[in-house]
PDB file of C-alpha atoms and ligand atoms in Angstrom:
ATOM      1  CA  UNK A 205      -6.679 -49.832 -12.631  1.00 50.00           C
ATOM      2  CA  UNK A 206      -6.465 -50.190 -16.499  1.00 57.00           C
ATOM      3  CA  UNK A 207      -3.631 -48.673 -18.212  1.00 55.00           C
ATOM      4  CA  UNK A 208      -6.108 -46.580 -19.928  1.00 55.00           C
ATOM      5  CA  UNK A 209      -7.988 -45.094 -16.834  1.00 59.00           C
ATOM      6  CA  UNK A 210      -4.156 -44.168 -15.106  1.00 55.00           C
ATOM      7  CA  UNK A 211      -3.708 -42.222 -18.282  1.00 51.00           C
ATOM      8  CA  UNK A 212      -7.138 -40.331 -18.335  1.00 51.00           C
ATOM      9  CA  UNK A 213      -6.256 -39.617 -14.181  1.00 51.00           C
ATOM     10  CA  UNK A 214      -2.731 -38.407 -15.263  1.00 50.00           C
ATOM     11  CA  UNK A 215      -4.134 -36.128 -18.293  1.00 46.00           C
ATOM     12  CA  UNK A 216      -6.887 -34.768 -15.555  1.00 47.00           C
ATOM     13  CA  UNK A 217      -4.447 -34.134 -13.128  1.00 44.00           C
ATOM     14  CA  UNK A 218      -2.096 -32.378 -15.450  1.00 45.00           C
ATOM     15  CA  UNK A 219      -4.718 -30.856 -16.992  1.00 44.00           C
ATOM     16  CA  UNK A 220      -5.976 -29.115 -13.242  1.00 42.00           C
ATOM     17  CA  UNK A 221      -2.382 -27.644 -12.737  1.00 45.00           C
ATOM     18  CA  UNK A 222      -2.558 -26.241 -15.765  1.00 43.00           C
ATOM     19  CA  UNK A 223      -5.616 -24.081 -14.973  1.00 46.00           C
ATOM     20  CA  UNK A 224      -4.699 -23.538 -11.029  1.00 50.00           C
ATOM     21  CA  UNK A 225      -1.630 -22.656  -9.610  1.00 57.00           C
ATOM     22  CA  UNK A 226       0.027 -22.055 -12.489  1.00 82.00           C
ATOM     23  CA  UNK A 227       2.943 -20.846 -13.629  1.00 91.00           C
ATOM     24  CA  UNK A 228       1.287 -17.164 -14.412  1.00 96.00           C
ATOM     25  CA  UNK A 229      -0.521 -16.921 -10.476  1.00 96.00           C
ATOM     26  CA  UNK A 230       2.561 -15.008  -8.895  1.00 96.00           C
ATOM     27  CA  UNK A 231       2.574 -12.261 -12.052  1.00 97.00           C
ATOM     28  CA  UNK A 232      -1.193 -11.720 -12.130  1.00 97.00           C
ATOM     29  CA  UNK A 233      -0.981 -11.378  -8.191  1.00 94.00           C
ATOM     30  CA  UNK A 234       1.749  -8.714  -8.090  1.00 94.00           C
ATOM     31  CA  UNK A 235      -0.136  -7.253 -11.014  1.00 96.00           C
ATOM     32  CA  UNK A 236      -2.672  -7.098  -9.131  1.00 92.00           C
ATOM     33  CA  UNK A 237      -1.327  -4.796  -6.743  1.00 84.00           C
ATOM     34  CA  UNK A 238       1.098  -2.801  -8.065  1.00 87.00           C
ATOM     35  CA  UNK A 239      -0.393  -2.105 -11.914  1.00 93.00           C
ATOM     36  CA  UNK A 240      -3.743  -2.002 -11.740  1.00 90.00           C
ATOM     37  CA  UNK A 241      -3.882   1.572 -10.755  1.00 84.00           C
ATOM     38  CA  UNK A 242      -2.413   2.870 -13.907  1.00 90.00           C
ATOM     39  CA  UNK A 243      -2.505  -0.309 -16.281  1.00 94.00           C
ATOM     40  CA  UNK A 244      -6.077  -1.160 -15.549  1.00 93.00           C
ATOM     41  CA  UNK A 245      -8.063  -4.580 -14.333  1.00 92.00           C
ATOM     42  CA  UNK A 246      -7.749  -5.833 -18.141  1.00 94.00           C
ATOM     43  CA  UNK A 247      -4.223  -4.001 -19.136  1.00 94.00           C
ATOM     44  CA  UNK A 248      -6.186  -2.158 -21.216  1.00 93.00           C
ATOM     45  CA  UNK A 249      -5.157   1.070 -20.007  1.00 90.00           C
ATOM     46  CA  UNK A 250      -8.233   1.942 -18.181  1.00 85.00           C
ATOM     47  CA  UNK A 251      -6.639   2.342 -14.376  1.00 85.00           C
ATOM     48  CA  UNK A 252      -7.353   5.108 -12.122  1.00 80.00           C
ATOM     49  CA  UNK A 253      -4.980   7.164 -12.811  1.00 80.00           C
ATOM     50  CA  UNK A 254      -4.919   7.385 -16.557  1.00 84.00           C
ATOM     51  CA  UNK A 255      -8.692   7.973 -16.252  1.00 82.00           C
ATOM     52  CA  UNK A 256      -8.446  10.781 -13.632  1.00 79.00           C
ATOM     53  CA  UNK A 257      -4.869  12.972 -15.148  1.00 81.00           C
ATOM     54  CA  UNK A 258      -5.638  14.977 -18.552  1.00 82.00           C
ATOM     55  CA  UNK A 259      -3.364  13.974 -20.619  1.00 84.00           C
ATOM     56  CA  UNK A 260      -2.292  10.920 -19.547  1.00 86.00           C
ATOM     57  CA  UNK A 261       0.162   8.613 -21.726  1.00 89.00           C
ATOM     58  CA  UNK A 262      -1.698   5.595 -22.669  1.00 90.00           C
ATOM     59  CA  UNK A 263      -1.183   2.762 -20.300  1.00 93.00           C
ATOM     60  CA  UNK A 264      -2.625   0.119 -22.452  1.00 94.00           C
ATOM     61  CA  UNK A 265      -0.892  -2.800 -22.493  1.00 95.00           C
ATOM     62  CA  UNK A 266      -1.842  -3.958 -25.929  1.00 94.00           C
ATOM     63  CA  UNK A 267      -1.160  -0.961 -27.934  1.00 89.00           C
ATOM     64  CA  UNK A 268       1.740   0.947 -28.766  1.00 71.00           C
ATOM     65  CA  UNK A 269       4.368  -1.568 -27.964  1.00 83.00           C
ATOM     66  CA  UNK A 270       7.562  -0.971 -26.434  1.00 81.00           C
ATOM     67  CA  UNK A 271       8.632  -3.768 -25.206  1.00 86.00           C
ATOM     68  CA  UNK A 272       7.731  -6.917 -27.628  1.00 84.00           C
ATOM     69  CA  UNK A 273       9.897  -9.690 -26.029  1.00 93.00           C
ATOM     70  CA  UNK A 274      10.423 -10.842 -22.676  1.00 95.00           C
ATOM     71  CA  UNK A 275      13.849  -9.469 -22.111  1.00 96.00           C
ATOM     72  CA  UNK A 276      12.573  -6.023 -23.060  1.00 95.00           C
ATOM     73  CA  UNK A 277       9.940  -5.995 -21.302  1.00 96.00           C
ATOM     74  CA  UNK A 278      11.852  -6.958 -17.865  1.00 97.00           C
ATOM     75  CA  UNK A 279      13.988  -3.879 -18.615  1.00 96.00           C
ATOM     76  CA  UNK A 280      10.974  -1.505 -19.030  1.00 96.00           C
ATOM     77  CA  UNK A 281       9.267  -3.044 -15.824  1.00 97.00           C
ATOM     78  CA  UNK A 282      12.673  -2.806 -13.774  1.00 97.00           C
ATOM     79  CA  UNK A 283      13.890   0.340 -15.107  1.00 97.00           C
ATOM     80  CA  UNK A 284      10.466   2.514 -15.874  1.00 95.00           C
ATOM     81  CA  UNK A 285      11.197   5.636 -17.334  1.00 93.00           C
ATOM     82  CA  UNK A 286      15.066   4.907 -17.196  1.00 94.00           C
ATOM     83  CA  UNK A 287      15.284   3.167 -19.759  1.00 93.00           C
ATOM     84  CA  UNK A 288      14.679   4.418 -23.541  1.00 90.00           C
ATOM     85  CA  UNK A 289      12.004   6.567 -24.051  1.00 89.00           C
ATOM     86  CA  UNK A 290       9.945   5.604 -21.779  1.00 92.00           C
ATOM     87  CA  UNK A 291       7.462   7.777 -20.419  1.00 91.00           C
ATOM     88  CA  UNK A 292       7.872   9.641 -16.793  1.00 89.00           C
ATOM     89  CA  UNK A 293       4.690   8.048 -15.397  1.00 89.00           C
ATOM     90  CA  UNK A 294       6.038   4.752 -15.541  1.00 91.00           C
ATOM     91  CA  UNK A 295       7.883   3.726 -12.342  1.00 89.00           C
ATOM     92  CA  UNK A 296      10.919   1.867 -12.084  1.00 93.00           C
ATOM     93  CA  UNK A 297      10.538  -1.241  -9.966  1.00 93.00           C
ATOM     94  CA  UNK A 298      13.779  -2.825  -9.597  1.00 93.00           C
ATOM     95  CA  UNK A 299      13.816  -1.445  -6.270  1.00 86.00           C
ATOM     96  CA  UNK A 300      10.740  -2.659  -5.042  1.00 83.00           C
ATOM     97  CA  UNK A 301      10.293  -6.138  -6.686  1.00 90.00           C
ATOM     98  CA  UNK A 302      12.882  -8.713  -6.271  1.00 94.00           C
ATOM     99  CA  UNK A 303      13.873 -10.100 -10.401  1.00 97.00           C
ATOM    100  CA  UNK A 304      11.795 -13.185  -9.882  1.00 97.00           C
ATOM    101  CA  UNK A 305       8.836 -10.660  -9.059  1.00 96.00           C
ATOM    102  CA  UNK A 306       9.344  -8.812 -12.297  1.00 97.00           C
ATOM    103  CA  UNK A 307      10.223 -11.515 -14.306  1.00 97.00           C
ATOM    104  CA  UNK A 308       7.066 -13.292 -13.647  1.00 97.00           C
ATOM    105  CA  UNK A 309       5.359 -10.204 -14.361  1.00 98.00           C
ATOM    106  CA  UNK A 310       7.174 -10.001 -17.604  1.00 97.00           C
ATOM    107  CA  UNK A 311       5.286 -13.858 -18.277  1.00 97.00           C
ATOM    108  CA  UNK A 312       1.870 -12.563 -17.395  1.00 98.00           C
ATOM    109  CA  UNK A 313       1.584  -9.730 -19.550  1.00 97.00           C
ATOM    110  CA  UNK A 314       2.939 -12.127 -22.612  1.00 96.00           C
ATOM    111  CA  UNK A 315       0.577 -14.372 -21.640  1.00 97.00           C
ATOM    112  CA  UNK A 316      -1.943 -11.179 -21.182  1.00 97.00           C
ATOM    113  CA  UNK A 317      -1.351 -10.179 -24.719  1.00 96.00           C
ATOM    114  CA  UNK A 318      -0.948 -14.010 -26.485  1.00 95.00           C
ATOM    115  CA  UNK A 319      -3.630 -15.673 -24.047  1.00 96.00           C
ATOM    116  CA  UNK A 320      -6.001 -12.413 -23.238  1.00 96.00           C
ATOM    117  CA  UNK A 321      -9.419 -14.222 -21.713  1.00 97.00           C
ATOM    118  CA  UNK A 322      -7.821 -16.559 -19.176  1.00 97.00           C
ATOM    119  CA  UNK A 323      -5.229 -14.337 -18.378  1.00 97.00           C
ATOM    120  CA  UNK A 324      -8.065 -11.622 -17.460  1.00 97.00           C
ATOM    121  CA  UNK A 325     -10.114 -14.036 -15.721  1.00 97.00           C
ATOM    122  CA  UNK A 326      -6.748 -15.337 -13.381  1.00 97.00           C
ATOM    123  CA  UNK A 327      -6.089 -11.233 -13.001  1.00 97.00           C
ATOM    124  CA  UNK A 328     -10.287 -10.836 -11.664  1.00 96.00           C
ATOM    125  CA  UNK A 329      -9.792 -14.050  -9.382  1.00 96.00           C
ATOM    126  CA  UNK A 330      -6.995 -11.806  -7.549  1.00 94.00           C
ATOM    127  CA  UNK A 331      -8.633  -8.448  -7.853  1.00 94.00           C
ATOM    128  CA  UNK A 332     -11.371  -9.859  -6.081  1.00 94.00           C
ATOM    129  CA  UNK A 333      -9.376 -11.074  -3.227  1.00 92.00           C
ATOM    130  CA  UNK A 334      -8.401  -8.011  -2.291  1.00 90.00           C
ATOM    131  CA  UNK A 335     -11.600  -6.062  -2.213  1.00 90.00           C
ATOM    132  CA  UNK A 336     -12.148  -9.011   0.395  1.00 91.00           C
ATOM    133  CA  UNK A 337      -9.195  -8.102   2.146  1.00 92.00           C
ATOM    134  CA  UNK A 338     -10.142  -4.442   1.995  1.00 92.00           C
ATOM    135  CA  UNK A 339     -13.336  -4.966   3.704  1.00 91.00           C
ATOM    136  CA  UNK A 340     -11.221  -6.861   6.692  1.00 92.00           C
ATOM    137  CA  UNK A 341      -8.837  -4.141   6.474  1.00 94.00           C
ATOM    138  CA  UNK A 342     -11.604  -1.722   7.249  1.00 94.00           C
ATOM    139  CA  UNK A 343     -12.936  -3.253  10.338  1.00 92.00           C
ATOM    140  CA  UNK A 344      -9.238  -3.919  11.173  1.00 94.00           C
ATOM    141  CA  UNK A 345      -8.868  -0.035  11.285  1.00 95.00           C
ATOM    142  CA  UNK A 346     -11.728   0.931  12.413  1.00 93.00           C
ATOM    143  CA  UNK A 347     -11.094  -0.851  15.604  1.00 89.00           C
ATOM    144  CA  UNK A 348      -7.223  -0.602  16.352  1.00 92.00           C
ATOM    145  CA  UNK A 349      -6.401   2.737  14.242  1.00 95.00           C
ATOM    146  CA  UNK A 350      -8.956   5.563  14.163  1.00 95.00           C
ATOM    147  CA  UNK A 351      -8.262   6.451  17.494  1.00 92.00           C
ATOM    148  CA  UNK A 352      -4.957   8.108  16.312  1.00 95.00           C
ATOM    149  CA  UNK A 353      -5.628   8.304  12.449  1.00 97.00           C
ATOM    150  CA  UNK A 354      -9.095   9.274  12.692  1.00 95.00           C
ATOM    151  CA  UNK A 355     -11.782   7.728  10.778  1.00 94.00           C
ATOM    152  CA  UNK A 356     -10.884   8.606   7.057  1.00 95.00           C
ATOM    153  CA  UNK A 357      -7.097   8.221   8.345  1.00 97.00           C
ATOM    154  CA  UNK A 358      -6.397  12.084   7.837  1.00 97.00           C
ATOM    155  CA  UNK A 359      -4.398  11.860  11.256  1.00 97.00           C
ATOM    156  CA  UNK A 360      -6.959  13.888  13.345  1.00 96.00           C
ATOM    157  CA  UNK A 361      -8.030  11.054  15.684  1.00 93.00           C
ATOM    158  CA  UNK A 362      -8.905  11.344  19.206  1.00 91.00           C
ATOM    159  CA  UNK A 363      -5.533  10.893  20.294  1.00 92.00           C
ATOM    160  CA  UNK A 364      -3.911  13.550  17.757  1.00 94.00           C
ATOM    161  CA  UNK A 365      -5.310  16.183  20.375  1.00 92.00           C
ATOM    162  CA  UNK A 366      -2.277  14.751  22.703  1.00 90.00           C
ATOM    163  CA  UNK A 367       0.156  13.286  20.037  1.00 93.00           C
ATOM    164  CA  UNK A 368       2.115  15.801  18.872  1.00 91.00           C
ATOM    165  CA  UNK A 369       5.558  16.230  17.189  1.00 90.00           C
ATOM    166  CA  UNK A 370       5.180  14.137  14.720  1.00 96.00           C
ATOM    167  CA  UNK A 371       1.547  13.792  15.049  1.00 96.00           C
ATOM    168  CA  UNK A 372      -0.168  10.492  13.713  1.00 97.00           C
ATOM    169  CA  UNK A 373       0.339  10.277   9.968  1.00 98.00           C
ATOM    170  CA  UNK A 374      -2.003  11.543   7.522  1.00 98.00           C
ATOM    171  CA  UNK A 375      -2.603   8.509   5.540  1.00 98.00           C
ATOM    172  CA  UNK A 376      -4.562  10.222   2.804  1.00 96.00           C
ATOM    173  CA  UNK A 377      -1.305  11.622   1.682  1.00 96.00           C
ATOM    174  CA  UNK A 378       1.148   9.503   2.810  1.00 95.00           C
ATOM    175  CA  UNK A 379       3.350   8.205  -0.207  1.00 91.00           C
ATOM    176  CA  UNK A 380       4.995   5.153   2.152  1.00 93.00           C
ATOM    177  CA  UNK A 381       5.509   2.208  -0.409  1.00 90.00           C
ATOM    178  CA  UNK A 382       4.367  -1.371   0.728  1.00 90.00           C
ATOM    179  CA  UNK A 383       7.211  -2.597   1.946  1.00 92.00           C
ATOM    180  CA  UNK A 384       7.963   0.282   4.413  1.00 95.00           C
ATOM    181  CA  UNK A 385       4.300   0.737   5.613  1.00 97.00           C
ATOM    182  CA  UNK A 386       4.061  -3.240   6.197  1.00 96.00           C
ATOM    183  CA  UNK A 387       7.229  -2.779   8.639  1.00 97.00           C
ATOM    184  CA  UNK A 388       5.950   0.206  10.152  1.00 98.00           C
ATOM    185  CA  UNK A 389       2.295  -0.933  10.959  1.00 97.00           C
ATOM    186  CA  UNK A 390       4.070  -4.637  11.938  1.00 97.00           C
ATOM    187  CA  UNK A 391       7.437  -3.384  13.660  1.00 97.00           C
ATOM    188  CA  UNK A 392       6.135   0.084  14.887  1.00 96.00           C
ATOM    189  CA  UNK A 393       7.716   3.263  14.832  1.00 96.00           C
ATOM    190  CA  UNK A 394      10.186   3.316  17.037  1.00 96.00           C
ATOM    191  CA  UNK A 395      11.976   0.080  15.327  1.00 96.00           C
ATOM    192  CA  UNK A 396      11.705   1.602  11.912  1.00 97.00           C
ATOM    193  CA  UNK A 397      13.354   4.940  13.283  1.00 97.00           C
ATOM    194  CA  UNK A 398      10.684   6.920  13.424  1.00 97.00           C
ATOM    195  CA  UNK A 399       7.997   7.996  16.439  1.00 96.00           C
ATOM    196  CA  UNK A 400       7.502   5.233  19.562  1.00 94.00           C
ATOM    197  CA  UNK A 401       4.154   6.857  19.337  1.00 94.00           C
ATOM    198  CA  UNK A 402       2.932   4.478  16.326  1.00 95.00           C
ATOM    199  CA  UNK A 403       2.655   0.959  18.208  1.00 93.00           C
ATOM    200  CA  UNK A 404       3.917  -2.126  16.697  1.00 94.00           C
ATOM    201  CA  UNK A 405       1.129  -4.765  15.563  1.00 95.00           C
ATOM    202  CA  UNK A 406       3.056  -7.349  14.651  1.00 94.00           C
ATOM    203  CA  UNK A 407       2.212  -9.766  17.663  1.00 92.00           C
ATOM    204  CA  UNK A 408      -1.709  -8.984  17.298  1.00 89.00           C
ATOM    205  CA  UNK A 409      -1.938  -9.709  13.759  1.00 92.00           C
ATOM    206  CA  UNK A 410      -1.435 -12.238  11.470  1.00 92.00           C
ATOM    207  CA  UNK A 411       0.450 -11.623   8.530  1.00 92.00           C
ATOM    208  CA  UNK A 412      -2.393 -11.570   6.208  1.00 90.00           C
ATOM    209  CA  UNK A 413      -4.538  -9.083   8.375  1.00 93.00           C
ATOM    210  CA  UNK A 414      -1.805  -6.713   8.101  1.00 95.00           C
ATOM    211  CA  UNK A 415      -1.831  -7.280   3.984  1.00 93.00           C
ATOM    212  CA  UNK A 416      -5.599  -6.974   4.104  1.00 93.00           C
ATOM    213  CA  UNK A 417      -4.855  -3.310   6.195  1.00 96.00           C
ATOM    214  CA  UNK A 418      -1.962  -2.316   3.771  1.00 95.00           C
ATOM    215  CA  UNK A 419      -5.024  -2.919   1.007  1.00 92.00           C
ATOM    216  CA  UNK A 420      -7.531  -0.664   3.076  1.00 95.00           C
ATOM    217  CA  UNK A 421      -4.646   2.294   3.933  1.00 96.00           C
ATOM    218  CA  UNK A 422      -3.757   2.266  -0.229  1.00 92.00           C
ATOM    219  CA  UNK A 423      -7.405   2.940  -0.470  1.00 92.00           C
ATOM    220  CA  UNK A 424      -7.517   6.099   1.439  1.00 94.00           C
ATOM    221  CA  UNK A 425      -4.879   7.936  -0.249  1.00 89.00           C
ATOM    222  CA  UNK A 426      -6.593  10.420  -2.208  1.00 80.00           C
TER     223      UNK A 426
HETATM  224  C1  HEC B 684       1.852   5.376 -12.002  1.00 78.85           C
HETATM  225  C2  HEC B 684       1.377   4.676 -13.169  1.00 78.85           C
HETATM  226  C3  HEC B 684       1.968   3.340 -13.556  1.00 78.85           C
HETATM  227  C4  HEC B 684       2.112   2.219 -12.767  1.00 78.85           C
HETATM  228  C5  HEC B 684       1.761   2.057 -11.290  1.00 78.85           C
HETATM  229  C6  HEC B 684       2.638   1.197 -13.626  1.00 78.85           C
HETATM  230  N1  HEC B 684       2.821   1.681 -14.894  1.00 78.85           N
HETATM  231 FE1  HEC B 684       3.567   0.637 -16.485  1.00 78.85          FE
HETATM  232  N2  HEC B 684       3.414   2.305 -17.653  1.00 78.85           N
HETATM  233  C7  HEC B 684       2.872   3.516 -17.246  1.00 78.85           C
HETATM  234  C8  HEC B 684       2.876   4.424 -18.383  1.00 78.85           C
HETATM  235  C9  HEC B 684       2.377   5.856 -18.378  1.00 78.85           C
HETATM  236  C10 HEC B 684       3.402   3.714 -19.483  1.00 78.85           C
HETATM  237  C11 HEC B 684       3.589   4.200 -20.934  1.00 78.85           C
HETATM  238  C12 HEC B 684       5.004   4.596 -21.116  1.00 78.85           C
HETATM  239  C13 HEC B 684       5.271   5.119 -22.495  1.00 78.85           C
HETATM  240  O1  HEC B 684       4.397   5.024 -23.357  1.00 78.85           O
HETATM  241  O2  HEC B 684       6.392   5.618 -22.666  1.00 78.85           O
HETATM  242  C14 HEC B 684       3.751   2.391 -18.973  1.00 78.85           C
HETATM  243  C15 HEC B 684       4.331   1.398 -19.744  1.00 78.85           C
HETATM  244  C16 HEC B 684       4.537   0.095 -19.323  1.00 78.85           C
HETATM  245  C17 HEC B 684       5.055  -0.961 -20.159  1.00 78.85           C
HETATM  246  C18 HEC B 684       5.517  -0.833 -21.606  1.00 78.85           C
HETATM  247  C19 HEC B 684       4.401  -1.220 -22.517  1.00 78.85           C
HETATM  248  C20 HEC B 684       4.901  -1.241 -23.920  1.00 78.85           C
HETATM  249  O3  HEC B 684       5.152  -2.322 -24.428  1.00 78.85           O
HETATM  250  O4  HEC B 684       5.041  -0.162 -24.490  1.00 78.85           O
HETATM  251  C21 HEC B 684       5.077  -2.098 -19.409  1.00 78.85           C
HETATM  252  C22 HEC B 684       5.532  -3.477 -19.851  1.00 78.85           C
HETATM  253  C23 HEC B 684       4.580  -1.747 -18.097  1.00 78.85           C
HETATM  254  N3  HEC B 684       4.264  -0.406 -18.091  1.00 78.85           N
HETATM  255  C24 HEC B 684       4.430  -2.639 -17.066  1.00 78.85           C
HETATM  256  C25 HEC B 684       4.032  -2.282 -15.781  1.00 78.85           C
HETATM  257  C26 HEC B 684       3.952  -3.199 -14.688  1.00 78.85           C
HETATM  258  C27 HEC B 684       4.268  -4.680 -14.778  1.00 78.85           C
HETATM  259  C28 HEC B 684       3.543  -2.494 -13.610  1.00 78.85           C
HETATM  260  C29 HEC B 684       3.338  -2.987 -12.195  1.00 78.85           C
HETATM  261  C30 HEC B 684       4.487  -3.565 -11.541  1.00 78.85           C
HETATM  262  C31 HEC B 684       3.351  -1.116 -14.035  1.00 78.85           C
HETATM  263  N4  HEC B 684       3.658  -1.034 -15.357  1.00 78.85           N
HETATM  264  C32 HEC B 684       2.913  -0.102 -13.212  1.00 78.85           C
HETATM  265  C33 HEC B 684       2.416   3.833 -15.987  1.00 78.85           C
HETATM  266  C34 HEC B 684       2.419   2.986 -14.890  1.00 78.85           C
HETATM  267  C1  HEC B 685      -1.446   5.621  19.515  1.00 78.85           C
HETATM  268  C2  HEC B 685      -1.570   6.252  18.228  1.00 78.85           C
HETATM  269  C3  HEC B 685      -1.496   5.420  16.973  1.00 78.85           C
HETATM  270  C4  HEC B 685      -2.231   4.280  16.659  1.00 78.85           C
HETATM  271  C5  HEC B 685      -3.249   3.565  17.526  1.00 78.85           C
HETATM  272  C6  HEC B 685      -1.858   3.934  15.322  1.00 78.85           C
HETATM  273  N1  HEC B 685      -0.925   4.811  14.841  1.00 78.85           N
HETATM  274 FE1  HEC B 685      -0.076   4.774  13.011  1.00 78.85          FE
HETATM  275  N2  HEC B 685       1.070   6.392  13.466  1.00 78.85           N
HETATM  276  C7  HEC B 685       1.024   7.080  14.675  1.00 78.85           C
HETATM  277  C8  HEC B 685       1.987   8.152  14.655  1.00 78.85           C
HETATM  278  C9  HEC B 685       2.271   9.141  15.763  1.00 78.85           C
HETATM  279  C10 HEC B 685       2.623   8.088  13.373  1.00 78.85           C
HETATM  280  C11 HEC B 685       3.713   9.022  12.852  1.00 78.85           C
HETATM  281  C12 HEC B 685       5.062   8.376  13.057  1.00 78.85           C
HETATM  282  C13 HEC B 685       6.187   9.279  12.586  1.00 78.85           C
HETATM  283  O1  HEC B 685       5.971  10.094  11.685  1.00 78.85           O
HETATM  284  O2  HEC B 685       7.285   9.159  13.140  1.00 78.85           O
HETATM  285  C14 HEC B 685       2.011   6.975  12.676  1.00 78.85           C
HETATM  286  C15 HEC B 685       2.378   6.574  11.403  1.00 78.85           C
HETATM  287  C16 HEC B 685       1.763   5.556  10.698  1.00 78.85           C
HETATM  288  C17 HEC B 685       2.098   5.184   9.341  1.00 78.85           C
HETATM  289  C18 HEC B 685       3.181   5.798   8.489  1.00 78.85           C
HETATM  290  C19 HEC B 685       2.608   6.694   7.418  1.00 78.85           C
HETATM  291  C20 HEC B 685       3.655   7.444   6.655  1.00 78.85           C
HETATM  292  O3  HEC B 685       3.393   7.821   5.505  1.00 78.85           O
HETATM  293  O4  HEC B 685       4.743   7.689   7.164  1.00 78.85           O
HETATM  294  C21 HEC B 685       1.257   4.173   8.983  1.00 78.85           C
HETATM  295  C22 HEC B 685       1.203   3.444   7.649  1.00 78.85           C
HETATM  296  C23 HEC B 685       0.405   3.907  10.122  1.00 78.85           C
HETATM  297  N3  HEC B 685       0.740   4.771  11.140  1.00 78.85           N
HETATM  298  C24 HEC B 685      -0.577   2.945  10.122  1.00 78.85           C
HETATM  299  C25 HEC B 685      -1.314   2.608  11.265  1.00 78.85           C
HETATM  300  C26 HEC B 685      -2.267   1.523  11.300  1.00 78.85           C
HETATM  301  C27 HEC B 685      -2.636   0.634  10.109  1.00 78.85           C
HETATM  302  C28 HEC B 685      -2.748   1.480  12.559  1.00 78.85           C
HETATM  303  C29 HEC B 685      -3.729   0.488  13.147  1.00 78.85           C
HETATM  304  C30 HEC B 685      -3.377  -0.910  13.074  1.00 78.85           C
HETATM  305  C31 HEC B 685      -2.105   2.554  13.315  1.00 78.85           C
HETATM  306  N4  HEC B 685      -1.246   3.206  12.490  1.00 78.85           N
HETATM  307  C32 HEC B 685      -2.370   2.840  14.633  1.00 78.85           C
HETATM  308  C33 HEC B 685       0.193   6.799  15.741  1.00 78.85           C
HETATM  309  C34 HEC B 685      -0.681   5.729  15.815  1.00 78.85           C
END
């Protein structure tokens, strides 16, 4: 190969990472997930819950800045309303997130904010992943979980007629965060100390059928 043609395959190739598996996937992804509800599906402010509570403190992303520089904004992301004056509706995450986790989330919403199009476009490419996922989810629970949880997951199931004390959870209300309900629907109950009644499903599903059900459950809380 000519000296030229290695150096248009080396600019290609660098030019390919740039655009996929990038340095901002593992922010957008955990965005994804965890801010979308409040933040929106552009940061723009427009999640659920702004749109549903009167009243709401704006959640958008781009205005009224708090946190300008990276540093700050990994202290508003860990500490939520801790830290400052930061509003109550903003949830510390330090707890739930390990500092890798909320420092690339810190990147992504700079790069949200300095880089807006292909930052929303990585953000959609995730967002629609998980409607995928909650569609498997579904069938996942329609088959192994309804029986107990009934089929909107408000814990009146067939079985809740014999399962009593606790009865099967009403998932519509249930405020479990991820990380608990993955080790309760993988390890069961009984390992989590809680009822024996709730099996484990670890050694049925794979890993990512039990993310796609964690997806579906998050949907039915009201
Ligand atoms: C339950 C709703 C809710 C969720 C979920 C949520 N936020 Fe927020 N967030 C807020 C509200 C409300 C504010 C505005 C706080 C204020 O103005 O004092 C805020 C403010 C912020 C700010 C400060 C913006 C600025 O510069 O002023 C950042 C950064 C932020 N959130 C990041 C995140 C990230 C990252 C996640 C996901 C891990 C997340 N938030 C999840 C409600 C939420
Ligand atoms: C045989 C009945 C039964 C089946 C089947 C069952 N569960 Fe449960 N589940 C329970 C019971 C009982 C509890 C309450 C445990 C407790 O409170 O100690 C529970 C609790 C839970 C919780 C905890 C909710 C909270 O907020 O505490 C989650 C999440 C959950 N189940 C998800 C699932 C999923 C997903 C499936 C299907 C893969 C499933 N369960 C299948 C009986 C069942």
């Amino acid at each position: 190969m000519k000296t030229t043609n290695i150096l248009i395959v080396i600019y290609i190739c660098t030019l390919s990472l740039s655009t996929f598996g990038g340095e901002f996937d593992n922010g957008a992804k955990i965005y994804s997930y965890s801010c979308v509800l409040c933040h929106g599906n552009k940061g723009m402010g427009d999640g659920y819950l702004p749109m549903k509570i009167k009243d709401y403190p704006s959640t958008n992303l781009f205005e009224n800045i708090k946190s300008k520089d990276r540093e700050n904004l990994i202290k508003v992301i860990s500490q939520g309303f801790l830290y400052k004056d930061v509003d109550a509706y903003m949830p510390p995450w330090k707890d739930e997130l390990s500092k890798r986790e909320i420092a690339d989330l810190a990147d992504f919403i700079i790069y949200l904010r300095t880089d807006t199009l292909p930052a929303i476009n990585l953000l959609e490419q995730y967002l629609n992943k998980i409607k995928r996922s909650v569609r498997i989810g579904e069938l996942i629970f329609q088959t192994r979980c309804i029986l107990c949880h009934g089929k909107q997951g408000r814990g009146d199931g067939r079985l809740s007629k014999i399962i009593k004390s606790p009865p099967p959870a009403n998932l519509t209300i249930s405020q479990l965060p991820t990380e608990s309900m993955k080790a309760i629907i993988s390890y069961g109950g009984q390992n989590v100390g809680r009822s024996s009644k709730m099996p484990p499903w670890g050694d049925f599903l794979t890993d990512s059928e039990i993310q796609a059900l964690i997806d579906y459950v998050k949907t039915l809380r009201e």
